[in-house]
């Protein structure tokens, strides 16, 4: 199912015998509308369209495909153009890297992001994912600010029958450092730090994250991003990446109908991979990232 | 953009980038830029200053097409029941806590209803806010029917002669029809608990959201007719431009804006201030 913008782009090329600069420009205008409506960032869209135009004019995409009986068919300009868009989008979102580095004896994952994006819930989901891989996770309740945040993580940990480390006497950096010692004691081999949501422009709280990172040297820092986020995605991702050198993104709430264009923007701006997708509120609703599904959703 | 001077074209491109970067969306941005382009063609707008002023006043006109006022009591000596709805993580529970604190400071009696019986520690989170704001709280057992918890909440409100009953609900995506039905049922049950309730249904929207916000507003309106919006997280870098399209199409007022995580971080919506921040 193509979005209106994309369908119009395709229609504008039907009946054309070849791709020319003029008809490509018309089609690109429609694709632009579709991408902006999908929340892809304004400048990311401009760069994407430039690359598509260069490719379309340069005819880098194969202009033939094989049909079911193995016959070679020449692609019509409309299909050719749509093919370039999908190819370019998938290339932008790749290469796929859903690996989680884990040192021995204790591997570490630090969850960061804006308020309400799904960090605490995703911490639980990651733990369930790691349990399936025969690992023994421990959760760390490093959000000491939000009312009942520690309890929220404890409830999730209990449901998975895994330990949750919390200490009201410690500030988050010291708490996370202590947690690593506790992990050895409790014989856990992965520790996941759930941190409080914060603004990328909150210098004090961003410094707190830098402190946690300095003291615990986590194997992975994952930025948890809400799939509904708009143009601000780029500002936030760039700043979190600048200060923490993140290892990847987890995109949440993809079980809704948000197009998720932010995925394209944050990947392009930081070159960091999208690791996982949150597809619901239950702890089982976590999938490893694959570009195809997201590409067709963004293009509409 | 033909038939215009280069400086005017440059200004239009610059304005387009401002509008899109603020999440105003294609349809509304196009409408605004078309109006301005018309002013340029007719010769009314000559330089970039005039062009920018014209755009701002068009935006102000859209924003002021409805009256944005905070919650008020419906009548003296009556209980005003307010329901809070919205997708996951936007700030419903925190907003209720802030409003409760402000009403308490105004000497009003408030009862809170923990209508989120699904998410981990949801009622405990609201309980902290009830403590902070001196409000009473009604909760249910885990996975209790939200409608019955909210029914009990209104009863408590009547018994305590509360000025306001603020009903929290679980976050839910508007695409989940069973969850939207659950909301419709809660809305109906509130009406059974007290004739005319809920007097207000506030949709909580996150200022960081993109174009999906309009879909949310439309879908939630169908389950629970909306009387207002709360736009949260405006203390961040996002501009919240999504509200322009929502106000233009659905004519729903903005009751409050959220500018932080503490009890005091709640203000009335001021169109001029909002536009200043957008163009900053
Ligand atoms: N539908 C859906 N809801 C989700 C998903 N991930 C998280 N949520 C919900 O989003 C809301 C916020 O989740 P939290 O885990 O509390 O978010 P958080 O980032 O820890 O929030 P803060 O700690 O306050 O910054 C909750 O209602 C979750 O159930 C998802 O993939 N899909
Ligand atoms: N910076 C900022 N954070 C906010 C604002 N309003 C809420 N938050 C934060 O956003 C996060 C989510 O808030 P909640 O009140 O739990 O959101 P919710 O809509 O009730 O979430 P669910 O019930 O899980 O759907 C918390 O970390 C809040 O402190 C605001 O105006 N500014
Ligand atoms: Mg959390
Ligand atoms: Mg809540």
Coordinates of C-alpha atoms and ligand atoms in Angstrom, one line a residue:
Chain A
X1 CA 0.0 0.0 0.0
X2 CA 1.7 3.2 -1.1
X3 CA 1.0 6.5 0.5
X4 CA -0.8 9.2 -1.6
X5 CA 2.5 11.0 -2.2
X6 CA 4.2 8.0 -3.5
X7 CA 1.3 6.8 -5.6
X8 CA 1.2 10.2 -7.2
X9 CA 4.9 10.1 -7.9
X10 CA 4.4 6.7 -9.6
X11 CA 1.4 7.9 -11.6
X12 CA 3.3 11.0 -12.8
X13 CA 5.8 8.6 -14.4
X14 CA 3.3 6.1 -15.9
X15 CA 3.1 6.4 -19.7
X16 CA 6.6 7.9 -19.8
X17 CA 9.0 6.0 -21.9
X18 CA 12.2 7.0 -20.0
X19 CA 13.4 8.9 -16.9
X20 CA 14.3 12.5 -17.7
X21 CA 15.4 15.3 -15.4
X22 CA 12.0 16.9 -15.9
X23 CA 9.8 14.0 -15.0
X24 CA 12.1 12.9 -12.2
X25 CA 11.7 16.3 -10.6
X26 CA 8.0 16.0 -10.7
X27 CA 8.1 12.6 -9.1
X28 CA 10.6 13.7 -6.5
X29 CA 8.3 16.5 -5.4
X30 CA 5.6 13.9 -4.6
X31 CA 8.1 11.7 -2.8
X32 CA 9.2 14.7 -0.8
X33 CA 5.7 15.3 0.5
X34 CA 5.4 11.6 1.5
X35 CA 8.7 11.6 3.4
X36 CA 7.9 14.9 5.2
X37 CA 4.5 13.5 6.2
X38 CA 6.4 10.4 7.5
X39 CA 8.4 12.7 9.9
X40 CA 11.7 12.3 8.0
X41 CA 13.8 15.4 8.9
X42 CA 13.7 18.3 6.4
X43 CA 17.4 18.3 5.5
X44 CA 17.6 14.5 5.5
X45 CA 14.8 14.5 2.9
X46 CA 16.7 17.0 0.8
X47 CA 19.8 14.8 0.8
X48 CA 17.9 11.7 0.1
X49 CA 16.1 13.2 -2.9
X50 CA 19.5 14.4 -4.3
X51 CA 20.8 10.8 -4.1
X52 CA 17.7 9.4 -5.7
X53 CA 17.9 11.9 -8.5
X54 CA 21.6 11.2 -9.2
X55 CA 20.9 7.5 -9.3
X56 CA 17.7 7.8 -11.4
X57 CA 19.6 10.0 -14.0
X58 CA 22.6 7.7 -13.8
X59 CA 20.5 4.6 -14.2
X60 CA 22.5 2.7 -11.6
X61 CA 19.6 0.4 -10.8
X62 CA 19.2 -2.7 -13.0
X63 CA 16.7 -1.8 -15.6
X64 CA 15.7 -5.4 -16.0
X65 CA 14.1 -7.9 -13.6
X66 CA 13.2 -11.6 -14.1
X67 CA 9.6 -12.6 -14.1
X68 CA 8.3 -15.9 -12.6
X69 CA 9.4 -18.0 -15.6
X70 CA 12.9 -16.5 -15.5
X71 CA 12.2 -14.2 -18.5
X72 CA 14.0 -10.9 -18.5
X73 CA 11.5 -7.9 -18.4
X74 CA 12.4 -4.3 -19.0
X75 CA 11.3 -2.1 -16.1
X76 CA 9.0 0.7 -16.8
X77 CA 10.3 4.2 -15.7
X78 CA 7.7 4.3 -12.9
X79 CA 8.8 0.9 -11.4
X80 CA 12.4 1.8 -12.0
X81 CA 12.0 5.0 -10.0
X82 CA 10.1 3.3 -7.2
X83 CA 12.8 0.7 -7.1
X84 CA 15.5 3.3 -6.7
X85 CA 13.6 4.9 -3.8
X86 CA 13.3 1.7 -1.9
X87 CA 16.9 0.7 -2.6
X88 CA 18.2 4.0 -1.5
X89 CA 16.1 3.9 1.7
X90 CA 17.2 0.4 2.6
X91 CA 20.8 1.3 2.0
X92 CA 20.4 4.3 4.3
X93 CA 19.0 2.2 7.1
X94 CA 21.7 -0.5 6.7
X95 CA 24.1 -2.2 7.2
X96 CA 22.1 -4.2 9.7
X97 CA 23.9 -4.7 13.0
X98 CA 21.7 -6.0 15.8
X99 CA 24.6 -7.3 17.8
X100 CA 24.9 -6.6 21.5
X101 CA 28.6 -6.6 22.7
X102 CA 28.9 -8.3 26.1
X103 CA 32.2 -8.4 28.0
X104 CA 33.0 -11.2 30.4
X105 CA 32.3 -11.9 33.2
X106 CA 29.7 -9.1 33.2
X107 CA 28.4 -7.4 30.1
X108 CA 26.6 -4.1 30.4
X109 CA 23.9 -2.2 28.6
X110 CA 22.9 1.5 29.4
X111 CA 19.5 2.7 28.4
X112 CA 19.1 6.4 27.7
X113 CA 16.6 8.8 26.1
X114 CA 14.0 11.5 26.4
X115 CA 11.1 11.2 28.9
X116 CA 8.5 8.6 28.2
X117 CA 10.1 6.9 25.2
X118 CA 9.9 3.4 26.7
X119 CA 13.3 2.9 28.4
X120 CA 12.0 1.1 31.5
X121 CA 9.7 -1.2 29.5
X122 CA 12.4 -1.9 26.9
X123 CA 14.8 -2.7 29.7
X124 CA 12.5 -5.5 30.7
X125 CA 12.1 -6.6 27.1
X126 CA 15.8 -6.7 26.6
X127 CA 16.2 -8.8 29.7
X128 CA 13.6 -11.3 28.4
X129 CA 15.4 -11.4 25.1
X130 CA 18.8 -12.1 26.8
X131 CA 17.2 -14.8 29.1
X132 CA 16.2 -16.6 25.9
X133 CA 19.9 -16.5 24.9
X134 CA 20.7 -18.3 28.1
X135 CA 22.1 -15.2 29.8
X136 CA 21.4 -14.1 33.4
X137 CA 20.5 -10.5 33.5
X138 CA 20.2 -8.1 36.4
X139 CA 18.3 -4.8 36.2
X140 CA 19.5 -1.5 37.8
X141 CA 17.0 1.1 38.8
X142 CA 19.0 4.2 38.1
X143 CA 16.0 6.5 37.8
X144 CA 15.8 8.0 41.2
X145 CA 13.6 10.9 40.2
X146 CA 10.3 9.7 38.6
X147 CA 7.6 8.7 41.1
X148 CA 7.5 4.9 41.5
X149 CA 10.1 4.4 38.8
X150 CA 12.1 2.0 40.9
X151 CA 8.9 0.0 41.7
X152 CA 8.0 -0.1 38.0
X153 CA 11.4 -1.7 37.2
X154 CA 11.0 -4.1 40.2
X155 CA 7.6 -5.3 39.0
X156 CA 9.1 -6.0 35.6
X157 CA 12.1 -7.8 37.1
X158 CA 9.9 -9.9 39.3
X159 CA 7.8 -11.0 36.4
X160 CA 11.0 -12.3 34.8
X161 CA 12.3 -13.6 38.2
X162 CA 15.5 -11.7 37.8
X163 CA 17.1 -9.4 40.4
X164 CA 16.7 -5.6 40.4
X165 CA 19.3 -3.5 42.1
X166 CA 18.3 -0.3 43.7
X167 CA 19.6 1.9 46.6
X168 CA 17.9 5.0 47.7
X169 CA 21.1 6.2 49.4
X170 CA 23.1 6.4 46.1
X171 CA 23.2 8.8 43.2
X172 CA 22.9 7.1 39.7
X173 CA 26.7 7.0 38.9
X174 CA 27.6 5.4 42.2
X175 CA 24.5 3.2 42.0
X176 CA 25.6 1.8 38.6
X177 CA 29.2 1.3 39.8
X178 CA 27.9 -0.6 42.9
X179 CA 25.6 -2.7 40.6
X180 CA 28.6 -4.2 38.8
X181 CA 29.9 -5.4 42.1
X182 CA 26.5 -6.8 43.0
X183 CA 26.2 -8.6 39.7
X184 CA 29.3 -10.7 40.5
X185 CA 27.8 -11.5 43.9
X186 CA 24.4 -12.5 42.4
X187 CA 26.2 -14.4 39.5
X188 CA 24.6 -12.4 36.8
X189 CA 26.4 -12.0 33.5
X190 CA 24.5 -9.0 32.0
X191 CA 23.6 -5.8 33.7
X192 CA 21.1 -3.3 32.2
X193 CA 21.0 0.2 33.6
X194 CA 17.6 1.9 33.3
X195 CA 18.2 5.7 33.5
X196 CA 15.7 8.5 34.0
X197 CA 14.3 10.3 30.9
X198 CA 16.0 13.7 30.4
X199 CA 16.2 16.5 27.9
X200 CA 19.4 16.5 25.7
X201 CA 19.7 20.2 26.6
X202 CA 19.7 19.5 30.4
X203 CA 23.4 19.9 31.0
X204 CA 23.4 18.6 34.6
X205 CA 21.4 15.4 33.7
X206 CA 23.5 14.8 30.5
X207 CA 26.6 15.1 32.7
X208 CA 25.1 12.5 35.0
X209 CA 24.9 10.1 32.0
X210 CA 28.5 10.9 31.2
X211 CA 29.4 10.1 34.8
X212 CA 27.6 6.7 34.7
X213 CA 29.5 5.9 31.5
X214 CA 32.8 7.0 32.9
X215 CA 32.4 4.8 36.0
X216 CA 30.9 1.7 34.4
X217 CA 32.3 1.8 30.8
X218 CA 29.2 0.1 29.4
X219 CA 29.6 -2.3 26.5
X220 CA 26.4 -0.7 24.9
X221 CA 24.7 2.6 25.2
X222 CA 21.3 2.4 23.5
X223 CA 19.2 5.5 22.8
X224 CA 15.5 4.6 23.1
X225 CA 13.5 6.7 20.6
X226 CA 9.7 6.9 20.3
X227 CA 8.7 6.1 16.7
X228 CA 6.2 9.0 16.8
X229 CA 8.9 11.6 17.2
X230 CA 8.9 14.4 14.7
X231 CA 11.7 16.7 13.4
X232 CA 13.3 17.0 16.9
X233 CA 14.6 13.4 16.5
X234 CA 17.7 14.7 14.8
X235 CA 18.5 17.3 17.5
X236 CA 18.1 14.8 20.3
X237 CA 20.0 11.9 18.6
X238 CA 22.9 14.2 17.6
X239 CA 23.3 15.5 21.1
X240 CA 23.0 12.2 22.9
X241 CA 25.5 10.7 20.4
X242 CA 27.9 13.7 20.8
X243 CA 28.0 13.3 24.5
X244 CA 27.8 9.6 24.9
X245 CA 28.9 8.0 21.6
X246 CA 25.9 5.7 21.6
X247 CA 26.1 2.2 20.2
X248 CA 22.7 2.1 18.7
X249 CA 19.0 2.9 18.8
X250 CA 15.9 1.1 19.9
X251 CA 12.8 2.4 18.2
X252 CA 9.6 1.9 20.3
X253 CA 5.8 2.0 19.8
X254 CA 6.0 0.8 16.2
X255 CA 2.7 -1.1 16.9
X256 CA 0.9 2.1 16.2
X257 CA 0.5 3.9 12.8
X258 CA 3.3 6.4 13.1
X259 CA 5.3 6.2 9.9
X260 CA 8.6 6.2 11.8
X261 CA 10.6 8.5 9.5
X262 CA 12.7 9.5 12.5
X263 CA 14.4 6.1 12.0
X264 CA 15.9 7.4 8.8
X265 CA 16.9 10.7 10.2
X266 CA 18.7 9.4 13.3
X267 CA 20.5 6.8 11.4
X268 CA 21.7 9.2 8.7
X269 CA 22.8 11.9 11.2
X270 CA 24.7 9.5 13.6
X271 CA 25.6 6.5 11.4
X272 CA 24.7 4.4 14.4
X273 CA 22.6 1.3 13.8
X274 CA 19.0 0.6 14.8
X275 CA 19.2 -2.5 17.0
X276 CA 15.7 -3.3 18.0
X277 CA 12.1 -2.4 17.5
X278 CA 9.5 -2.2 20.3
X279 CA 6.2 -3.6 19.0
X280 CA 3.9 -3.4 22.0
X281 CA 3.6 -3.1 25.7
X282 CA 4.4 -6.7 26.7
X283 CA 7.9 -7.8 27.5
X284 CA 7.8 -10.2 24.6
X285 CA 7.2 -7.4 22.1
X286 CA 10.7 -6.8 21.0
X287 CA 12.1 -7.6 17.5
X288 CA 15.6 -7.3 16.0
X289 CA 15.7 -4.6 13.4
X290 CA 15.2 -5.4 9.7
X291 CA 15.2 -2.5 7.2
X292 CA 12.6 -3.8 4.8
X293 CA 9.5 -3.4 7.0
X294 CA 10.5 0.1 8.1
X295 CA 11.5 1.2 4.6
X296 CA 8.1 0.5 3.2
X297 CA 6.4 2.0 6.2
X298 CA 8.4 5.3 5.8
X299 CA 7.9 5.6 2.1
X300 CA 4.3 4.8 2.7
Chain B
X1 CA 7.3 30.0 -6.9
X2 CA 7.5 31.7 -10.3
X3 CA 7.0 35.4 -10.9
X4 CA 8.6 36.5 -7.6
X5 CA 11.8 38.3 -6.8
X6 CA 14.8 36.2 -5.7
X7 CA 14.8 37.8 -2.2
X8 CA 11.1 36.8 -1.8
X9 CA 11.8 33.2 -3.0
X10 CA 14.7 33.0 -0.5
X11 CA 12.5 34.2 2.3
X12 CA 9.8 31.6 1.4
X13 CA 12.3 28.8 1.3
X14 CA 13.6 29.9 4.7
X15 CA 10.1 30.1 6.1
X16 CA 9.3 26.7 4.7
X17 CA 12.2 25.2 6.5
X18 CA 11.2 26.9 9.8
X19 CA 7.6 25.6 9.5
X20 CA 8.6 22.0 8.6
X21 CA 11.3 21.9 11.3
X22 CA 8.7 22.9 13.8
X23 CA 6.5 19.9 12.9
X24 CA 3.8 22.1 11.4
X25 CA 3.2 19.5 8.7
X26 CA 2.9 19.6 4.9
X27 CA -0.8 20.5 4.6
X28 CA -0.8 23.4 7.1
X29 CA 2.6 24.7 6.0
X30 CA 1.4 24.7 2.4
X31 CA -1.8 26.5 3.3
X32 CA 0.2 29.2 5.2
X33 CA 2.8 29.6 2.5
X34 CA 0.1 29.8 -0.2
X35 CA -1.5 32.7 1.7
X36 CA 1.8 34.5 1.9
X37 CA 2.7 33.8 -1.7
X38 CA -0.7 35.4 -2.7
X39 CA 0.3 38.5 -0.7
X40 CA 3.6 38.6 -2.6
X41 CA 1.9 38.3 -6.0
X42 CA -0.6 41.0 -5.2
X43 CA 2.3 43.3 -4.3
X44 CA 1.2 43.7 -0.7
X45 CA 4.3 42.0 0.7
X46 CA 7.5 43.6 -0.6
X47 CA 10.4 42.6 1.6
X48 CA 11.3 39.7 3.9
X49 CA 10.2 41.6 7.1
X50 CA 6.7 42.0 5.8
X51 CA 6.6 38.4 4.5
X52 CA 7.6 37.0 7.9
X53 CA 5.1 39.3 9.7
X54 CA 2.3 38.2 7.4
X55 CA 3.1 34.5 8.0
X56 CA 3.2 35.0 11.8
X57 CA -0.1 36.8 11.8
X58 CA -1.7 34.0 9.7
X59 CA -0.4 31.5 12.3
X60 CA -1.7 33.7 15.1
X61 CA -5.1 33.8 13.4
X62 CA -5.3 30.0 13.3
X63 CA -4.1 29.7 16.9
X64 CA -6.6 32.3 18.1
X65 CA -9.6 30.7 16.2
X66 CA -10.4 29.0 19.5
X67 CA -10.3 30.3 23.1
X68 CA -7.6 28.6 25.1
X69 CA -8.5 28.6 28.8
X70 CA -7.4 26.4 31.7
X71 CA -9.9 24.1 33.5
X72 CA -12.7 25.9 35.3
X73 CA -15.4 24.6 37.6
X74 CA -18.6 24.1 35.6
X75 CA -20.8 25.5 38.3
X76 CA -20.3 26.5 42.0
X77 CA -20.9 23.7 44.5
X78 CA -20.6 21.0 41.9
X79 CA -18.0 18.4 41.0
X80 CA -16.2 18.8 37.7
X81 CA -15.1 15.5 36.3
X82 CA -12.1 15.5 34.0
X83 CA -10.8 12.5 32.0
X84 CA -7.2 12.4 30.7
X85 CA -6.5 10.3 27.5
X86 CA -3.6 9.8 25.1
X87 CA -1.0 7.5 23.8
X88 CA 1.7 5.9 25.9
X89 CA 4.3 8.0 27.7
X90 CA 3.0 11.5 26.8
X91 CA 2.7 12.8 30.3
X92 CA -1.0 12.1 31.4
X93 CA -0.2 11.0 35.0
X94 CA 2.3 13.8 35.6
X95 CA -0.1 16.4 34.1
X96 CA -2.8 15.2 36.5
X97 CA -0.3 15.6 39.4
X98 CA 0.5 19.2 38.3
X99 CA -3.1 20.2 37.8
X100 CA -4.0 18.7 41.1
X101 CA -1.2 20.7 42.8
X102 CA -2.3 23.9 41.2
X103 CA -6.0 23.4 42.1
X104 CA -5.0 22.6 45.7
X105 CA -3.0 25.8 45.8
X106 CA -6.3 27.6 44.8
X107 CA -8.0 26.0 47.7
X108 CA -9.9 23.4 45.7
X109 CA -10.7 19.9 46.8
X110 CA -9.5 17.3 44.4
X111 CA -9.9 13.5 44.0
X112 CA -7.7 11.5 41.7
X113 CA -8.8 8.2 40.0
X114 CA -6.1 5.6 39.2
X115 CA -7.8 4.5 35.9
X116 CA -4.6 2.9 34.6
X117 CA -4.9 -0.6 36.1
X118 CA -2.7 -2.2 33.5
X119 CA 0.9 -0.7 33.6
X120 CA 3.4 -1.6 36.2
X121 CA 3.4 0.8 39.2
X122 CA 0.9 3.1 37.5
X123 CA -1.3 3.6 40.6
X124 CA 1.7 4.0 42.8
X125 CA 3.0 6.7 40.5
X126 CA -0.3 8.6 40.9
X127 CA -0.3 7.9 44.6
X128 CA 2.9 10.0 45.0
X129 CA 1.2 12.9 43.2
X130 CA -1.9 12.5 45.4
X131 CA 0.4 12.9 48.4
X132 CA 2.3 15.8 47.0
X133 CA -0.9 17.7 46.0
X134 CA -3.1 16.9 49.0
X135 CA -5.7 15.1 46.9
X136 CA -7.6 11.9 47.7
X137 CA -7.0 8.9 45.6
X138 CA -9.1 6.0 44.4
X139 CA -7.4 2.9 43.1
X140 CA -8.5 -0.5 42.0
X141 CA -6.9 -4.0 42.3
X142 CA -4.4 -5.0 39.6
X143 CA -6.1 -5.5 36.2
X144 CA -9.4 -4.3 37.6
X145 CA -11.9 -2.8 35.1
X146 CA -10.8 0.8 34.6
X147 CA -14.4 1.9 34.2
X148 CA -15.3 0.6 37.7
X149 CA -12.3 2.3 39.3
X150 CA -13.4 5.6 37.7
X151 CA -17.0 5.0 38.7
X152 CA -15.8 4.6 42.4
X153 CA -13.7 7.7 42.0
X154 CA -16.7 9.9 41.0
X155 CA -18.6 8.4 44.0
X156 CA -15.8 9.4 46.3
X157 CA -15.7 12.9 44.7
X158 CA -19.4 13.3 45.4
X159 CA -19.0 12.0 49.0
X160 CA -16.1 14.5 49.7
X161 CA -17.9 17.3 47.8
X162 CA -14.8 17.6 45.7
X163 CA -14.5 20.5 43.3
X164 CA -12.6 18.4 40.7
X165 CA -12.3 14.7 40.0
X166 CA -9.3 14.0 37.7
X167 CA -9.4 10.6 36.0
X168 CA -6.1 9.0 34.8
X169 CA -6.3 6.3 32.1
X170 CA -3.7 3.9 30.7
X171 CA -1.7 5.1 27.7
X172 CA -3.0 3.4 24.5
X173 CA -2.3 3.6 20.8
X174 CA -5.4 4.8 18.9
X175 CA -4.9 1.9 16.4
X176 CA -6.0 -0.6 19.0
X177 CA -9.7 -0.9 18.7
X178 CA -10.2 -3.0 21.9
X179 CA -8.4 -0.4 24.0
X180 CA -10.3 2.5 22.3
X181 CA -13.6 0.6 23.2
X182 CA -12.3 0.3 26.8
X183 CA -12.0 4.1 26.8
X184 CA -15.5 4.6 25.3
X185 CA -16.9 2.3 28.1
X186 CA -15.1 4.3 30.8
X187 CA -16.5 7.5 29.3
X188 CA -20.0 6.0 29.4
X189 CA -19.6 4.8 32.9
X190 CA -18.5 8.2 34.1
X191 CA -21.8 9.5 32.8
X192 CA -23.6 6.9 34.8
X193 CA -21.7 7.9 38.0
X194 CA -22.7 11.5 37.5
X195 CA -25.0 13.1 34.9
X196 CA -23.0 15.2 32.5
X197 CA -19.7 13.5 33.4
X198 CA -17.0 13.7 32.2
X199 CA -17.4 17.5 31.8
X200 CA -14.0 17.7 30.2
X201 CA -11.9 15.1 28.2
X202 CA -8.3 16.3 27.8
X203 CA -6.1 14.7 25.1
X204 CA -2.5 14.8 26.3
X205 CA 0.0 15.3 23.4
X206 CA 3.8 15.3 23.5
X207 CA 5.4 18.3 21.9
X208 CA 8.1 16.0 20.4
X209 CA 5.6 14.2 18.3
X210 CA 5.4 14.4 14.6
X211 CA 2.5 14.1 12.2
X212 CA 0.9 11.1 13.9
X213 CA -0.5 13.6 16.5
X214 CA -3.3 14.7 14.1
X215 CA -4.3 11.1 13.6
X216 CA -4.3 10.6 17.4
X217 CA -6.5 13.7 17.9
X218 CA -9.0 12.5 15.3
X219 CA -9.2 8.9 16.6
X220 CA -9.4 9.8 20.2
X221 CA -12.2 12.3 19.4
X222 CA -14.2 9.4 18.0
X223 CA -14.0 7.4 21.3
X224 CA -14.3 10.3 23.7
X225 CA -15.3 13.7 22.4
X226 CA -12.4 16.0 23.3
X227 CA -12.9 19.3 25.1
X228 CA -9.2 20.3 25.3
X229 CA -5.6 19.5 24.8
X230 CA -2.6 19.5 27.1
X231 CA 0.7 19.9 25.2
X232 CA 3.6 18.6 27.3
X233 CA 7.4 18.7 27.1
X234 CA 7.6 22.2 25.6
X235 CA 10.7 22.7 27.8
X236 CA 12.6 20.6 25.3
X237 CA 13.9 21.5 21.9
X238 CA 10.7 20.4 20.0
X239 CA 8.4 23.3 19.0
X240 CA 5.0 21.4 19.2
X241 CA 3.9 22.8 15.7
X242 CA 1.5 19.8 15.4
X243 CA -1.1 21.8 17.3
X244 CA -1.5 24.3 14.4
X245 CA -3.0 21.6 12.2
X246 CA -5.1 20.2 15.0
X247 CA -6.5 23.6 16.0
X248 CA -7.1 24.5 12.3
X249 CA -9.0 21.2 11.5
X250 CA -10.5 20.2 14.8
X251 CA -10.9 23.5 16.7
X252 CA -9.9 22.0 20.1
X253 CA -8.5 24.5 22.6
X254 CA -5.3 24.0 24.5
X255 CA -5.9 24.0 28.2
X256 CA -2.4 23.8 29.4
X257 CA 1.2 23.4 28.3
X258 CA 3.7 21.2 30.2
X259 CA 7.2 22.8 30.7
X260 CA 8.9 20.4 33.0
X261 CA 8.5 17.5 35.4
X262 CA 7.7 19.3 38.6
X263 CA 4.4 20.3 40.1
X264 CA 4.8 24.0 39.0
X265 CA 5.7 23.2 35.4
X266 CA 2.3 23.8 34.0
X267 CA 1.1 27.0 32.3
X268 CA -1.8 28.4 30.3
X269 CA -1.3 28.3 26.5
X270 CA -0.3 31.7 25.1
X271 CA -0.4 31.9 21.3
X272 CA 2.1 34.8 21.1
X273 CA 4.7 33.2 23.4
X274 CA 4.2 29.9 21.5
X275 CA 5.0 31.6 18.2
X276 CA 7.9 33.5 19.6
X277 CA 9.5 30.2 20.7
X278 CA 8.7 28.7 17.3
X279 CA 10.5 31.4 15.4
X280 CA 13.4 31.7 17.9
Ligands
LIG1 N1 2.3 0.4 22.5 C1 3.6 0.4 23.0 N2 3.8 1.0 24.1 C2 5.0 1.0 24.6 C3 6.1 0.4 23.9 N3 7.2 0.6 24.7 C4 6.8 1.2 25.8 N4 5.5 1.5 25.8 C5 4.7 2.2 26.7 O1 5.1 3.5 26.8 C6 4.9 4.1 28.1 C7 6.2 4.6 28.6 O2 7.0 3.6 28.9 P1 8.2 3.6 30.0 O3 8.9 2.4 29.9 O4 7.7 4.0 31.3 O5 9.0 4.9 29.4 P2 10.4 5.5 30.0 O6 11.2 5.9 28.9 O7 11.0 4.6 31.0 O8 9.8 6.8 30.7 P3 10.6 7.8 31.7 O9 11.4 6.9 32.6 O10 9.6 8.6 32.4 O11 11.5 8.6 30.8 C8 4.3 2.9 28.9 O12 2.9 3.0 28.9 C9 4.7 1.7 28.2 O13 3.9 0.6 28.4 C10 5.9 -0.2 22.6 O14 6.8 -0.7 21.9 N5 4.6 -0.1 22.2
LIG2 N1 10.5 17.5 30.4 C1 9.2 17.2 30.6 N2 8.9 15.9 31.0 C2 7.6 15.6 31.2 C3 6.5 16.6 31.0 N3 5.4 16.0 31.3 C4 5.7 14.7 31.7 N4 7.0 14.5 31.6 C5 7.8 13.2 31.8 O1 7.4 12.3 30.9 C6 7.5 11.0 31.4 C7 6.2 10.2 31.2 O2 5.2 10.8 32.0 P1 3.9 10.1 32.5 O3 3.1 11.0 33.3 O4 4.3 8.8 33.2 O5 3.2 9.8 31.1 P2 1.9 8.9 30.9 O6 1.2 9.5 29.7 O7 1.0 8.9 32.1 O8 2.5 7.5 30.6 P3 1.7 6.1 30.4 O9 0.7 6.1 31.6 O10 2.7 5.1 30.6 O11 1.0 6.1 29.1 C8 7.9 11.2 32.9 O12 9.3 11.0 32.9 C9 7.5 12.6 33.2 O13 8.2 13.2 34.2 C10 6.9 17.9 30.6 O14 6.1 18.8 30.5 N5 8.2 18.2 30.4
LIG3 MG1 11.5 4.9 32.9
LIG4 MG1 0.3 7.3 33.2

